[in-house]
mmCIF file of C-alpha atoms in Angstrom:
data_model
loop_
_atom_site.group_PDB
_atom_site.id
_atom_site.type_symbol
_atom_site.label_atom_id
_atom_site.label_comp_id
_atom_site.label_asym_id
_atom_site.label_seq_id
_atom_site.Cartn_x
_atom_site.Cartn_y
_atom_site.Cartn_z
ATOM 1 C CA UNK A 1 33.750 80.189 -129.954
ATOM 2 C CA UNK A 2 34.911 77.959 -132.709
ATOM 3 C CA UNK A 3 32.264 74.810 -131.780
ATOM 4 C CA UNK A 4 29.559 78.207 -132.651
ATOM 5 C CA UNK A 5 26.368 76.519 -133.372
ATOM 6 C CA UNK A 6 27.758 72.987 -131.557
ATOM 7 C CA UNK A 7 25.832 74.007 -128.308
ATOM 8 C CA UNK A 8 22.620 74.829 -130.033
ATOM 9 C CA UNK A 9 22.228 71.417 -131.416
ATOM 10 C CA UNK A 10 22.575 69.750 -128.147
ATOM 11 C CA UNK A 11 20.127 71.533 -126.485
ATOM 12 C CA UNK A 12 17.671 71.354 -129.094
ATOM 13 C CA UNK A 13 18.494 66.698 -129.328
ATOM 14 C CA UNK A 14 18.816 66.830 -133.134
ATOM 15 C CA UNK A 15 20.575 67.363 -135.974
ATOM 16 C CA UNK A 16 21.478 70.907 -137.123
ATOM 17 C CA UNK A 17 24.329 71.683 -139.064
ATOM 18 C CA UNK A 18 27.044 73.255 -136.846
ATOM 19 C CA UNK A 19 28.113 76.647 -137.758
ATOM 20 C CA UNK A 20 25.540 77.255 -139.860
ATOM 21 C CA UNK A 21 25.394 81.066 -141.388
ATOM 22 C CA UNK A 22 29.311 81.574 -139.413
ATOM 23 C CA UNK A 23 30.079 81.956 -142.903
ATOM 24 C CA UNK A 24 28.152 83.972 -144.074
ATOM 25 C CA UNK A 25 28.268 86.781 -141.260
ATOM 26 C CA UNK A 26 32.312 86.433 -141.816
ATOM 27 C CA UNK A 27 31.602 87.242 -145.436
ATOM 28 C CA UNK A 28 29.004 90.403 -144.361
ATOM 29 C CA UNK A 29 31.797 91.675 -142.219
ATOM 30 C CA UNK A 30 34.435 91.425 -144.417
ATOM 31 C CA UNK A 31 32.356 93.252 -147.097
ATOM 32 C CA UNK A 32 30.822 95.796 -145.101
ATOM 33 C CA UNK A 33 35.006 96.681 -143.773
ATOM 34 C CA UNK A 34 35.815 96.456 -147.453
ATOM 35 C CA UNK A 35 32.314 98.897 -148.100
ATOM 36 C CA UNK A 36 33.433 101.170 -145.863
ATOM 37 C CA UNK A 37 37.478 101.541 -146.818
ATOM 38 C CA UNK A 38 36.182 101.892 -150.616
ATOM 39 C CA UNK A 39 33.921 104.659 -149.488
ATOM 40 C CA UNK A 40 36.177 106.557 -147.398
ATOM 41 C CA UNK A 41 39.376 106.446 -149.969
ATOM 42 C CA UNK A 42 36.531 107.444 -152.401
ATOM 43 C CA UNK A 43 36.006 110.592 -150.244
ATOM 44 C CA UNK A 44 39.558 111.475 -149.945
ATOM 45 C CA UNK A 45 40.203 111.278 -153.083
ATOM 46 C CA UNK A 46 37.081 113.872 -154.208
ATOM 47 C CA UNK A 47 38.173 116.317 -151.832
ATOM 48 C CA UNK A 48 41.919 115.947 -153.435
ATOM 49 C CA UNK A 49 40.414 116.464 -156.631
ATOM 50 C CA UNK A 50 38.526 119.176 -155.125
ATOM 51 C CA UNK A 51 41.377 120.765 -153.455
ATOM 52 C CA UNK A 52 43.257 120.536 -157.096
ATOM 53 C CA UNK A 53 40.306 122.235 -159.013
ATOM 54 C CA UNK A 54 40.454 124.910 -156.852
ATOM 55 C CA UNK A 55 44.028 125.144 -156.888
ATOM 56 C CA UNK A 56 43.870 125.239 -160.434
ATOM 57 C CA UNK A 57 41.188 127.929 -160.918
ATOM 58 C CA UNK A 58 43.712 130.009 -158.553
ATOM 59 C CA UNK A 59 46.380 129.851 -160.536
ATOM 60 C CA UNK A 60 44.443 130.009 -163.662
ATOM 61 C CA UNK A 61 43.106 133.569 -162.322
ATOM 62 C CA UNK A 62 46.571 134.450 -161.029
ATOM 63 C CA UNK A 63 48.012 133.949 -164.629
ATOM 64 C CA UNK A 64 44.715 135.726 -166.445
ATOM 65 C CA UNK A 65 45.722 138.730 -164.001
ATOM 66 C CA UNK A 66 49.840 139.006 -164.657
ATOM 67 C CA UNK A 67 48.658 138.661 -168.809
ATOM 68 C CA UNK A 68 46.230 141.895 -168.387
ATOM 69 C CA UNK A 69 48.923 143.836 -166.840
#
């Protein structure tokens, strides 16, 4: 509805600005999409690093073990 807040002021016989807080609750929305992307590339990208440690600590014990023998 792009006349949001339009209808309101009609109804109530004076002046309020149109649209009023539209704005704003685009802006919340945005951020709370752009929130909640951040967060979940943050998460994949701990349990890469995660996945690497342990990789590491693998190969680190793998390497220990060939040295001893």
């Amino acid at each position: 509805d792009r006349l949001e807040g339009l209808k309101e002021n009609v109804i109530v016989g004076r002046l309020i600005p149109a649209g009023t807080g539209s704005v704003i609750n685009k802006m919340r929305r945005v951020a709370t999409e752009r929130d909640t992307l951040i967060a979940a590339n943050r998460k994949a990208e701990a349990a890469t690093r995660a996945l690497q440690d342990e990789t590491d600590s693998f190969a680190s014990e793998d390497a220990e073990a060939a040295s001893e023998a």
